[in-house]
CSV table of C-alpha atoms in Angstrom, one decimal:
chain,number,residue,atom,x,y,z
A,1,MET,CA,-78.8,-53.1,-16.3
A,2,ASP,CA,-81.4,-54.3,-13.8
A,3,PHE,CA,-82.2,-52.3,-10.7
A,4,VAL,CA,-84.1,-53.7,-7.8
A,5,GLU,CA,-86.5,-51.5,-5.8
A,6,ASP,CA,-86.6,-52.0,-2.1
A,7,ASP,CA,-89.7,-51.7,0.0
A,8,GLY,CA,-89.2,-48.0,0.5
A,9,GLY,CA,-89.2,-47.3,-3.3
A,10,LEU,CA,-85.3,-46.7,-3.4
A,11,ILE,CA,-83.2,-48.5,-5.9
A,12,THR,CA,-80.6,-51.0,-4.7
A,13,TYR,CA,-77.3,-51.0,-6.7
A,14,THR,CA,-74.6,-53.4,-6.8
A,15,VAL,CA,-71.2,-51.8,-6.2
A,16,GLY,CA,-70.4,-51.9,-9.9
A,17,GLU,CA,-73.8,-50.5,-10.8
A,18,LEU,CA,-73.2,-47.7,-8.3
A,19,GLY,CA,-69.9,-46.9,-9.9
A,20,ASP,CA,-71.5,-46.7,-13.3
A,21,ALA,CA,-74.2,-44.5,-11.9
A,22,ILE,CA,-71.7,-42.1,-10.3
A,23,ASN,CA,-69.7,-41.9,-13.5
A,24,GLY,CA,-72.9,-41.2,-15.5
A,25,ALA,CA,-73.8,-38.4,-13.0
A,26,LEU,CA,-70.4,-37.0,-13.2
A,27,ARG,CA,-70.4,-36.9,-17.0
A,28,LYS,CA,-73.8,-35.3,-17.0
A,29,GLY,CA,-72.9,-32.7,-14.3
A,30,PHE,CA,-69.4,-32.0,-15.7
A,31,PHE,CA,-70.0,-32.8,-19.3
A,32,GLU,CA,-67.4,-30.2,-20.4
A,33,GLY,CA,-64.9,-31.3,-17.8
A,34,ALA,CA,-63.5,-29.0,-15.0
A,35,TRP,CA,-60.5,-26.6,-14.5
A,36,VAL,CA,-58.8,-27.3,-11.3
A,37,ARG,CA,-55.7,-25.5,-9.8
A,38,GLY,CA,-53.4,-26.7,-7.1
A,39,GLU,CA,-49.9,-27.9,-6.4
A,40,ILE,CA,-48.4,-31.1,-7.9
A,41,GLN,CA,-47.3,-33.6,-5.2
A,42,GLY,CA,-46.2,-37.2,-5.5
A,43,TRP,CA,-45.3,-37.1,-9.1
A,44,ARG,CA,-44.5,-40.5,-10.5
A,45,GLU,CA,-44.2,-42.1,-13.9
A,46,GLY,CA,-45.2,-45.6,-15.0
A,47,PRO,CA,-43.3,-47.8,-17.5
A,48,ASN,CA,-46.1,-47.3,-20.1
A,49,GLY,CA,-45.6,-43.6,-20.3
A,50,HIS,CA,-48.5,-42.7,-18.0
A,51,ALA,CA,-47.9,-40.2,-15.1
A,52,TYR,CA,-49.8,-39.9,-11.9
A,53,PHE,CA,-49.8,-37.3,-9.1
A,54,ASN,CA,-52.0,-35.6,-6.5
A,55,LEU,CA,-53.3,-32.1,-7.0
A,56,VAL,CA,-53.2,-30.5,-3.6
A,57,ASP,CA,-54.7,-27.3,-2.2
A,58,ASP,CA,-54.6,-25.9,1.3
A,59,THR,CA,-55.3,-22.2,0.6
A,60,ALA,CA,-58.6,-22.4,2.5
A,61,GLY,CA,-56.8,-23.7,5.6
A,62,VAL,CA,-58.1,-27.2,5.0
A,63,LYS,CA,-56.0,-29.5,2.9
A,64,ALA,CA,-57.8,-31.0,-0.1
A,65,SER,CA,-56.4,-33.5,-2.6
A,66,ILE,CA,-57.5,-35.3,-5.7
A,67,ALA,CA,-55.7,-38.0,-7.7
A,68,VAL,CA,-54.8,-37.1,-11.3
A,69,SER,CA,-54.1,-39.5,-14.1
A,70,PHE,CA,-52.0,-38.1,-16.9
A,71,PHE,CA,-52.1,-40.7,-19.6
A,72,ALA,CA,-49.4,-41.2,-22.2
A,73,ASN,CA,-51.5,-40.1,-25.2
A,74,VAL,CA,-52.4,-36.8,-23.5
A,75,ARG,CA,-48.8,-36.2,-22.5
A,76,MET,CA,-47.7,-36.7,-26.1
A,77,LYS,CA,-50.4,-34.2,-27.2
A,78,LEU,CA,-49.4,-31.6,-24.6
A,79,ARG,CA,-45.6,-32.0,-25.0
A,80,PRO,CA,-45.1,-29.3,-27.8
A,81,MET,CA,-47.0,-26.7,-25.7
A,82,LEU,CA,-45.0,-27.5,-22.6
A,83,ALA,CA,-41.8,-27.4,-24.5
A,84,LYS,CA,-42.7,-24.0,-26.1
A,85,ASN,CA,-43.2,-22.6,-22.7
A,86,ARG,CA,-40.2,-24.5,-21.3
A,87,LEU,CA,-42.2,-26.2,-18.6
A,88,ARG,CA,-41.5,-29.6,-17.1
A,89,LEU,CA,-44.2,-30.9,-14.7
A,90,GLY,CA,-43.0,-32.1,-11.3
A,91,ASP,CA,-43.4,-31.9,-7.6
A,92,GLY,CA,-44.0,-28.4,-6.1
A,93,MET,CA,-45.3,-26.9,-9.4
A,94,LYS,CA,-48.5,-24.9,-9.2
A,95,VAL,CA,-50.7,-25.7,-12.1
A,96,ARG,CA,-54.1,-25.1,-13.5
A,97,ILE,CA,-55.3,-28.2,-15.4
A,98,HIS,CA,-58.3,-29.3,-17.3
A,99,GLY,CA,-59.7,-32.8,-16.9
A,100,PHE,CA,-62.7,-35.1,-16.5
A,101,LEU,CA,-63.9,-36.5,-13.3
A,102,ASP,CA,-63.8,-40.3,-13.1
A,103,TYR,CA,-64.9,-42.7,-10.4
A,104,TYR,CA,-62.7,-45.8,-10.5
A,105,SER,CA,-64.7,-48.7,-9.1
A,106,PRO,CA,-61.9,-51.2,-8.4
A,107,ASN,CA,-60.4,-48.9,-5.7
A,108,GLY,CA,-63.4,-46.7,-5.0
A,109,ARG,CA,-61.5,-43.5,-5.7
A,110,LEU,CA,-62.6,-40.4,-7.4
A,111,GLY,CA,-60.0,-39.0,-9.7
A,112,LEU,CA,-59.4,-36.6,-12.5
A,113,LYS,CA,-58.2,-37.6,-16.0
A,114,MET,CA,-56.0,-34.7,-17.1
A,115,GLY,CA,-56.7,-33.4,-20.6
A,116,GLY,CA,-55.1,-29.9,-20.7
A,117,ILE,CA,-53.1,-27.3,-18.9
A,118,ASP,CA,-52.9,-23.5,-18.7
A,119,PRO,CA,-49.2,-22.7,-19.0
A,120,ARG,CA,-49.8,-19.0,-18.3
A,121,TYR,CA,-51.1,-19.8,-14.8
A,122,THR,CA,-47.9,-21.7,-13.9
A,123,LEU,CA,-45.6,-19.1,-15.4
A,124,GLY,CA,-47.6,-16.4,-13.6
A,125,GLU,CA,-47.3,-18.2,-10.3
A,126,ILE,CA,-43.6,-18.7,-10.8
A,127,ALA,CA,-43.2,-15.0,-11.6
A,128,LEU,CA,-45.4,-14.0,-8.6
A,129,ALA,CA,-43.4,-16.1,-6.2
A,130,LYS,CA,-40.1,-14.7,-7.5
A,131,ASP,CA,-41.3,-11.1,-7.2
A,132,GLU,CA,-42.5,-11.8,-3.7
A,133,LEU,CA,-39.2,-13.3,-2.7
A,134,VAL,CA,-37.2,-10.5,-4.3
A,135,ARG,CA,-39.2,-7.9,-2.3
A,136,LYS,CA,-38.6,-9.8,0.9
A,137,LEU,CA,-34.8,-9.9,0.2
A,138,VAL,CA,-34.8,-6.2,-0.5
A,139,ALA,CA,-36.6,-5.5,2.7
A,140,GLU,CA,-34.2,-7.6,4.7
A,141,GLY,CA,-31.1,-5.9,3.1
A,142,LEU,CA,-30.0,-9.1,1.4
A,143,TYR,CA,-30.7,-8.3,-2.2
A,144,ASP,CA,-27.5,-6.4,-2.8
A,145,ALA,CA,-25.4,-8.0,0.0
A,146,ASN,CA,-23.3,-10.2,-2.1
A,147,ARG,CA,-22.7,-7.6,-4.7
A,148,SER,CA,-20.9,-5.5,-2.0
A,149,ARG,CA,-18.2,-8.2,-1.7
A,150,THR,CA,-14.9,-7.6,-3.5
A,151,LEU,CA,-13.6,-10.1,-6.1
A,152,PRO,CA,-9.8,-10.4,-5.7
A,153,LEU,CA,-7.7,-9.3,-8.6
A,154,VAL,CA,-6.5,-12.8,-9.1
A,155,PRO,CA,-9.3,-15.2,-8.0
A,156,LEU,CA,-7.6,-18.6,-8.2
A,157,ARG,CA,-9.2,-20.5,-5.3
A,158,ILE,CA,-12.8,-21.3,-6.4
A,159,GLY,CA,-15.5,-23.2,-4.6
A,160,VAL,CA,-17.9,-24.9,-7.0
A,161,VAL,CA,-21.5,-26.0,-6.3
A,162,THR,CA,-22.7,-28.3,-9.1
A,163,SER,CA,-23.7,-31.8,-10.0
A,164,VAL,CA,-20.4,-33.6,-10.5
A,165,GLY,CA,-20.6,-35.7,-13.7
A,166,SER,CA,-23.0,-33.3,-15.4
A,167,ALA,CA,-22.3,-31.5,-18.6
A,168,ALA,CA,-22.3,-28.2,-16.7
A,169,TRP,CA,-19.4,-29.4,-14.5
A,170,HIS,CA,-17.5,-30.8,-17.4
A,171,ASP,CA,-17.8,-27.6,-19.4
A,172,PHE,CA,-16.8,-25.4,-16.5
A,173,ARG,CA,-13.8,-27.5,-15.6
A,174,HIS,CA,-12.7,-27.9,-19.2
A,175,GLU,CA,-12.8,-24.2,-19.8
A,176,LEU,CA,-10.6,-23.5,-16.7
A,177,GLU,CA,-8.1,-26.3,-17.5
A,178,GLY,CA,-7.8,-25.0,-21.1
A,179,SER,CA,-6.7,-21.6,-19.9
A,180,GLY,CA,-3.4,-22.8,-18.5
A,181,ILE,CA,-4.0,-20.9,-15.3
A,182,GLY,CA,-3.4,-22.7,-12.0
A,183,PHE,CA,-7.0,-22.6,-10.6
A,184,LYS,CA,-7.6,-24.5,-7.4
A,185,LEU,CA,-11.2,-25.9,-7.2
A,186,VAL,CA,-13.1,-27.1,-4.1
A,187,VAL,CA,-16.2,-28.9,-5.4
A,188,ALA,CA,-19.5,-29.6,-3.6
A,189,ASP,CA,-21.5,-32.3,-5.4
A,190,VAL,CA,-25.3,-31.6,-5.2
A,191,ARG,CA,-28.5,-32.3,-6.9
A,192,VAL,CA,-29.6,-29.3,-8.9
A,193,GLN,CA,-33.3,-30.2,-9.3
A,194,GLY,CA,-35.8,-32.4,-7.5
A,195,GLU,CA,-37.1,-32.6,-4.0
A,196,SER,CA,-33.8,-32.5,-2.1
A,197,ALA,CA,-32.1,-30.0,-4.4
A,198,VAL,CA,-32.9,-26.8,-2.4
A,199,ALA,CA,-31.5,-28.1,0.9
A,200,MET,CA,-28.4,-29.6,-0.7
A,201,ILE,CA,-27.5,-26.4,-2.7
A,202,ALA,CA,-28.1,-24.1,0.3
A,203,ARG,CA,-26.0,-26.4,2.6
A,204,ALA,CA,-23.2,-26.6,0.0
A,205,ILE,CA,-23.0,-22.8,-0.3
A,206,ARG,CA,-22.9,-22.3,3.4
A,207,THR,CA,-20.2,-25.0,3.8
A,208,LEU,CA,-18.0,-23.3,1.2
A,209,SER,CA,-18.7,-20.0,2.8
A,210,ASN,CA,-17.4,-21.3,6.1
A,211,ARG,CA,-14.3,-22.5,4.4
A,212,ALA,CA,-13.9,-19.2,2.7
A,213,GLY,CA,-13.7,-17.6,6.1
A,214,ARG,CA,-16.5,-15.5,7.5
A,215,PRO,CA,-15.6,-12.0,8.9
A,216,GLY,CA,-15.0,-12.0,12.6
A,217,THR,CA,-14.2,-15.7,12.9
A,218,GLY,CA,-10.4,-15.3,12.6
A,219,MET,CA,-10.2,-18.0,9.9
A,220,ARG,CA,-7.8,-17.4,7.1
A,221,ARG,CA,-9.6,-17.1,3.8
A,222,GLN,CA,-9.2,-20.3,1.7
A,223,LEU,CA,-11.5,-19.4,-1.2
A,224,ASP,CA,-11.6,-16.3,-3.4
A,225,ALA,CA,-15.1,-16.9,-4.8
A,226,ILE,CA,-17.9,-19.4,-5.0
A,227,VAL,CA,-19.4,-20.5,-8.4
A,228,VAL,CA,-22.9,-22.1,-8.7
A,229,VAL,CA,-23.4,-23.8,-12.1
A,230,ARG,CA,-25.9,-26.2,-13.8
A,231,GLY,CA,-26.9,-27.0,-17.3
A,232,GLY,CA,-29.8,-25.8,-19.3
A,233,GLY,CA,-33.3,-27.2,-19.2
A,234,ALA,CA,-36.9,-26.3,-18.8
A,235,ARG,CA,-37.9,-23.1,-17.0
A,236,THR,CA,-39.3,-25.1,-14.1
A,237,ASP,CA,-35.9,-26.8,-13.7
A,238,LEU,CA,-34.8,-23.5,-12.1
A,239,ALA,CA,-37.2,-24.0,-9.2
A,240,ALA,CA,-34.4,-24.8,-6.7
A,241,PHE,CA,-32.6,-21.6,-7.7
A,242,ASP,CA,-35.8,-19.5,-7.0
A,243,ALA,CA,-36.0,-20.9,-3.4
A,244,GLU,CA,-35.5,-18.5,-0.5
A,245,ALA,CA,-32.9,-20.8,1.3
A,246,VAL,CA,-30.6,-20.8,-1.7
A,247,ALA,CA,-31.0,-17.0,-2.3
A,248,VAL,CA,-30.2,-16.2,1.4
A,249,ALA,CA,-27.2,-18.5,1.4
A,250,ILE,CA,-25.8,-16.7,-1.7
A,251,ALA,CA,-26.6,-13.3,-0.2
A,252,GLU,CA,-24.8,-14.0,3.1
A,253,ALA,CA,-21.8,-15.6,1.5
A,254,PRO,CA,-18.6,-13.8,2.6
A,255,VAL,CA,-17.0,-14.0,-0.9
A,256,PRO,CA,-18.5,-13.1,-4.3
A,257,VAL,CA,-20.8,-15.8,-5.7
A,258,LEU,CA,-21.0,-16.2,-9.5
A,259,THR,CA,-23.9,-18.1,-11.1
A,260,GLY,CA,-24.0,-19.9,-14.4
A,261,LEU,CA,-27.3,-21.7,-14.6
A,262,GLY,CA,-27.4,-22.4,-18.3
A,263,HIS,CA,-30.5,-20.4,-19.1
A,264,GLU,CA,-30.3,-17.9,-21.9
A,265,ILE,CA,-33.7,-16.3,-21.2
A,266,ASP,CA,-34.8,-16.9,-17.7
A,267,ARG,CA,-33.2,-15.3,-14.6
A,268,ALA,CA,-33.6,-17.0,-11.3
A,269,VAL,CA,-33.6,-15.3,-7.9
A,270,ALA,CA,-30.2,-16.8,-7.4
A,271,ASP,CA,-29.0,-14.7,-10.4
A,272,GLU,CA,-30.7,-11.7,-8.9
A,273,VAL,CA,-28.7,-11.8,-5.6
A,274,ALA,CA,-25.4,-13.1,-6.9
A,275,PHE,CA,-22.3,-11.0,-7.2
A,276,ARG,CA,-22.5,-11.7,-11.0
A,277,SER,CA,-24.7,-13.9,-13.1
A,278,LEU,CA,-23.7,-15.4,-16.4
A,279,LYS,CA,-25.8,-17.5,-18.8
A,280,THR,CA,-23.8,-20.7,-18.9
A,281,PRO,CA,-21.1,-22.6,-16.9
A,282,THR,CA,-18.7,-22.0,-19.7
A,283,ALA,CA,-19.3,-18.2,-19.5
A,284,CYS,CA,-18.8,-18.4,-15.8
A,285,ALA,CA,-15.4,-20.0,-16.2
A,286,GLY,CA,-14.6,-17.5,-18.9
A,287,ALA,CA,-15.3,-14.6,-16.5
A,288,LEU,CA,-12.8,-15.9,-14.0
A,289,ILE,CA,-10.2,-16.5,-16.7
A,290,GLU,CA,-10.8,-13.0,-18.0
A,291,GLN,CA,-10.3,-11.5,-14.5
A,292,VAL,CA,-7.0,-13.3,-14.1
A,293,LEU,CA,-5.8,-12.5,-17.6
A,294,GLU,CA,-6.8,-8.9,-17.3
A,295,PHE,CA,-4.7,-8.6,-14.1
A,296,LYS,CA,-1.8,-10.4,-15.9
A,297,GLU,CA,-2.1,-8.0,-18.8
A,298,ARG,CA,-2.2,-4.9,-16.6
A,299,SER,CA,0.7,-6.2,-14.6
A,300,GLU,CA,2.8,-6.9,-17.7
A,301,ALA,CA,1.8,-3.5,-19.1
A,302,ALA,CA,2.7,-1.8,-15.9
A,303,TRP,CA,6.0,-3.7,-15.8
A,304,MET,CA,6.8,-2.8,-19.4
A,305,ALA,CA,5.9,0.9,-18.7
A,306,THR,CA,8.1,0.8,-15.6
A,307,ALA,CA,10.9,-0.8,-17.5
A,308,ARG,CA,10.5,1.7,-20.4
A,309,ILE,CA,10.5,4.7,-18.0
A,310,ALA,CA,13.5,3.3,-16.1
A,311,HIS,CA,15.4,2.8,-19.4
A,312,GLN,CA,14.6,6.3,-20.5
A,313,ARG,CA,15.7,7.8,-17.2
A,314,VAL,CA,18.9,5.7,-17.1
A,315,GLU,CA,19.7,6.8,-20.6
A,316,ARG,CA,19.0,10.4,-19.7
A,317,HIS,CA,21.1,10.3,-16.5
A,318,ASP,CA,23.8,8.4,-18.4
A,319,GLN,CA,24.0,11.2,-20.9
A,320,ARG,CA,24.0,13.7,-18.1
A,321,LEU,CA,26.7,11.8,-16.4
A,322,THR,CA,28.8,11.6,-19.6
A,323,ASP,CA,28.4,15.3,-20.1
A,324,LEU,CA,29.3,16.0,-16.5
A,325,SER,CA,32.4,13.7,-16.7
A,326,VAL,CA,33.6,15.5,-19.8
A,327,ARG,CA,33.2,18.9,-18.0
A,328,VAL,CA,34.9,17.6,-14.9
A,329,SER,CA,37.7,16.1,-17.0
A,330,ASN,CA,38.2,19.4,-18.9
A,331,ARG,CA,38.1,21.4,-15.7
A,332,THR,CA,40.5,19.0,-14.0
A,333,ARG,CA,43.0,19.3,-16.8
A,334,SER,CA,42.7,23.1,-16.7
A,335,ALA,CA,43.1,23.2,-12.9
A,336,ALA,CA,46.0,20.8,-13.0
A,337,ALA,CA,47.8,23.0,-15.6
A,338,ILE,CA,47.2,26.1,-13.6
A,339,ALA,CA,48.4,24.4,-10.4
A,340,THR,CA,51.5,23.0,-12.2
A,341,ASP,CA,52.3,26.4,-13.4
A,342,ARG,CA,51.9,27.9,-9.9
A,343,LEU,CA,53.9,25.1,-8.5
A,344,ASP,CA,56.7,25.7,-10.9
A,345,ARG,CA,56.8,29.4,-10.0
A,346,HIS,CA,56.8,28.6,-6.3
A,347,ALA,CA,59.4,25.9,-6.7
A,348,GLY,CA,61.8,28.5,-8.2
A,349,ARG,CA,61.4,30.8,-5.2
A,350,ILE,CA,61.7,28.1,-2.6
A,351,PRO,CA,65.5,27.7,-2.5
A,352,ALA,CA,66.2,31.4,-2.1
A,353,ILE,CA,63.5,31.7,0.6
A,354,ALA,CA,64.8,28.6,2.3
A,355,ARG,CA,68.4,30.0,2.4
A,356,GLN,CA,67.1,33.3,3.7
A,357,ARG,CA,65.1,31.7,6.4
A,358,ILE,CA,68.0,29.4,7.4
A,359,SER,CA,70.3,32.3,7.7
A,360,GLU,CA,67.9,34.3,9.8
A,361,HIS,CA,67.3,31.3,12.1
A,362,SER,CA,71.0,30.6,12.4
A,363,SER,CA,71.7,34.2,13.6
A,364,ARG,CA,68.8,33.9,16.1
A,365,LEU,CA,70.2,30.6,17.3
A,366,GLU,CA,73.7,32.0,17.8
A,367,ARG,CA,72.4,35.0,19.8
A,368,ALA,CA,70.2,32.7,21.9
A,369,VAL,CA,73.2,30.4,22.6
A,370,GLY,CA,75.3,33.4,23.6
A,371,ARG,CA,72.5,34.6,26.0
A,372,MET,CA,72.0,31.1,27.3
A,373,GLY,CA,75.8,30.8,28.2
A,374,GLY,CA,75.9,34.0,30.2
A,375,GLU,CA,72.6,33.3,32.0
A,376,ALA,CA,73.8,29.7,32.8
A,377,ARG,CA,77.1,31.0,34.3
A,378,ARG,CA,75.3,33.6,36.4
A,379,HIS,CA,72.7,31.1,37.7
A,380,LEU,CA,75.5,28.6,38.5
A,381,ALA,CA,77.4,31.2,40.5
A,382,VAL,CA,74.3,32.2,42.5
A,383,ALA,CA,73.5,28.5,43.1
A,384,GLY,CA,77.0,27.8,44.3
A,385,MET,CA,76.8,30.6,46.8
A,386,ARG,CA,73.5,29.4,48.1
A,387,LEU,CA,74.9,25.8,48.3
A,388,ASP,CA,77.9,27.0,50.4
A,389,GLY,CA,75.6,28.9,52.8
A,390,THR,CA,73.4,25.8,53.1
A,391,GLU,CA,76.4,23.6,53.7
A,392,VAL,CA,77.5,25.9,56.6
A,393,ARG,CA,74.1,25.8,58.2
A,394,ILE,CA,73.8,22.1,57.8
A,395,ARG,CA,77.2,21.7,59.6
A,396,ASP,CA,76.1,24.0,62.4
A,397,LEU,CA,72.9,22.1,62.8
A,398,ASP,CA,74.5,18.7,62.8
A,399,PRO,CA,73.9,17.1,66.3
A,400,ALA,CA,77.5,15.8,66.3
A,401,SER,CA,78.8,19.4,66.0
A,402,THR,CA,76.4,20.5,68.7
A,403,LEU,CA,77.6,17.7,71.0
A,404,ALA,CA,81.2,18.6,70.3
A,405,ARG,CA,80.5,22.1,71.4
A,406,GLY,CA,79.5,20.7,74.9
A,407,TRP,CA,75.8,20.2,74.4
A,408,THR,CA,74.1,17.0,75.6
A,409,ILE,CA,70.9,15.1,74.8
A,410,THR,CA,68.9,13.4,77.6
A,411,ARG,CA,66.2,10.8,77.1
A,412,ARG,CA,64.2,8.6,79.5
A,413,ALA,CA,64.8,4.9,79.5
A,414,ASP,CA,61.7,4.6,77.2
A,415,GLY,CA,63.4,6.9,74.6
A,416,GLN,CA,61.3,10.0,75.3
A,417,LEU,CA,63.4,13.2,74.8
A,418,ILE,CA,63.7,15.4,77.9
A,419,ARG,CA,63.0,19.0,77.2
A,420,SER,CA,61.8,20.1,80.6
A,421,ILE,CA,61.9,19.1,84.2
A,422,ALA,CA,58.2,18.4,83.8
A,423,ASP,CA,59.2,15.4,81.6
A,424,MET,CA,60.8,13.7,84.6
A,425,ARG,CA,59.8,12.2,88.0
A,426,PRO,CA,62.1,11.2,90.8
A,427,GLY,CA,63.2,7.7,90.2
A,428,ASP,CA,63.1,7.9,86.4
A,429,ASP,CA,66.0,6.3,84.6
A,430,LEU,CA,67.7,8.6,82.1
A,431,VAL,CA,70.4,8.3,79.4
A,432,THR,CA,72.5,11.4,78.5
A,433,LEU,CA,74.2,11.5,75.2
A,434,VAL,CA,77.6,13.4,75.1
A,435,ALA,CA,80.1,13.8,72.2
A,436,ASP,CA,82.1,10.7,73.2
A,437,GLY,CA,79.4,8.4,74.8
A,438,THR,CA,76.4,8.0,77.1
A,439,ILE,CA,75.8,8.6,80.8
A,440,PRO,CA,73.0,6.7,82.6
A,441,SER,CA,71.5,8.3,85.6
A,442,THR,CA,68.5,8.2,88.0
A,443,VAL,CA,66.4,11.2,88.9
A,444,THR,CA,66.5,12.0,92.6
A,445,THR,CA,65.5,15.7,92.5
A,446,THR,CA,65.0,18.5,90.0
A,447,THR,CA,65.6,22.2,90.4
A,448,ALA,CA,63.7,24.8,88.4
A,449,SER,CA,65.6,27.9,87.1
A,450,ALA,CA,64.9,31.2,88.6
A,451,ASP,CA,62.9,32.5,85.6
A,452,ALA,CA,60.9,29.2,85.2
A,453,PRO,CA,57.1,29.4,85.7
A,454,ASP,CA,55.9,28.4,89.1
A,455,THR,CA,54.2,25.1,88.5
A,456,PRO,CA,53.6,22.0,90.6
A,457,ASP,CA,56.1,20.1,88.5
A,458,ALA,CA,58.9,22.7,89.0
A,459,LEU,CA,60.2,20.9,92.2
A,460,ASP,CA,63.6,21.4,93.8
A,461,THR,CA,65.1,18.0,93.1
A,462,GLY,CA,68.4,16.6,92.0
A,463,ALA,CA,69.7,13.8,89.8
A,464,THR,CA,72.4,11.3,90.5
A,465,HIS,CA,74.4,9.6,87.7
A,466,ASP,CA,75.8,6.2,87.8
């Protein structure tokens, strides 16, 4: 390699020579490589098995980034260690990696060739983030919120958050269908890992929560529970279920949320806040089936116990009724016999008593008839005498008899009866009724009797007859 000195004593490099010099200086200054920690962003894989990403850090307030090359041979070497710790590298994962700095002349970029990784750092960061989120949920009263919900005795209407088409969905549905119980499923299809997984899962849980019917909204509840299931995988595949948005959505759900995330060892924050967490989707389905079957068994047992008690009581009362009917029958026959005997005795006495009573009443009737005859004759005689006297008085009072004795009746032309000279005026026309006819007249004067009261009407007048 030839270097050219300029007039000032400095060496002039070609671009390629400068790149070689930089790499030489880097190897000399970082001959053992360097450990670098940060967050993986922009993870991508090439067709040849290589992987590339940026390692990003903004803890100091200023974002810093370095490109990392993760070549296929190194990936193959690190695969057993990553599998042992159940880690799968991807976006959002915080890592501490070892590599060698490299300046790539064709694009003028400084990068890091990854050669190793510290799994304890990543696991520690995951645990630390989970612990911090759990403390926050406890402080906000959300940690036990969903566990305070009540799972119905027969949870048949189930909302499901899962990746439709996955083994987890198949296992869950197959287990429910095999039970023979009429479960009704409302499924929300989501991604369970990757960049958009958190937003999709949280939104799906809230959508199903609204359908379940939140308290105070007046909506009729359409779901009894929500189930969140996914299949097994690496520990880092649970990252979406350690996210705050998913945990809060589960905690605030108005119905119980059951999780079956397919991890036998790990426990995500979603499991921590759920009403109940189970290891697999199959176990999650089994828990729902067990709840329904348990209610069915209790109902059948209660029915059998009720039927048994009812049968026992019916038998007991039937026996009591039989005993009572026997006693009633015996007493009835005895009472009937006694009554028949009494009736026979009374029947023997009735004719004599009847003849005696008839004789007594006949004598009383004859005496009463005798008394009634005498009384009737006496009353008839008295009534006849009274009738004769009345007839005489009526004859005496008859106007015809009175007229025959010389009395007259005088009326004015208008028919008014004349009782006093005050009832007349000179010039009045009169009609006088006598025994054998009427006499018309006109008043000319009237003369009062000597003992009549002295009144203006008692004038000395006379009357002329026509």
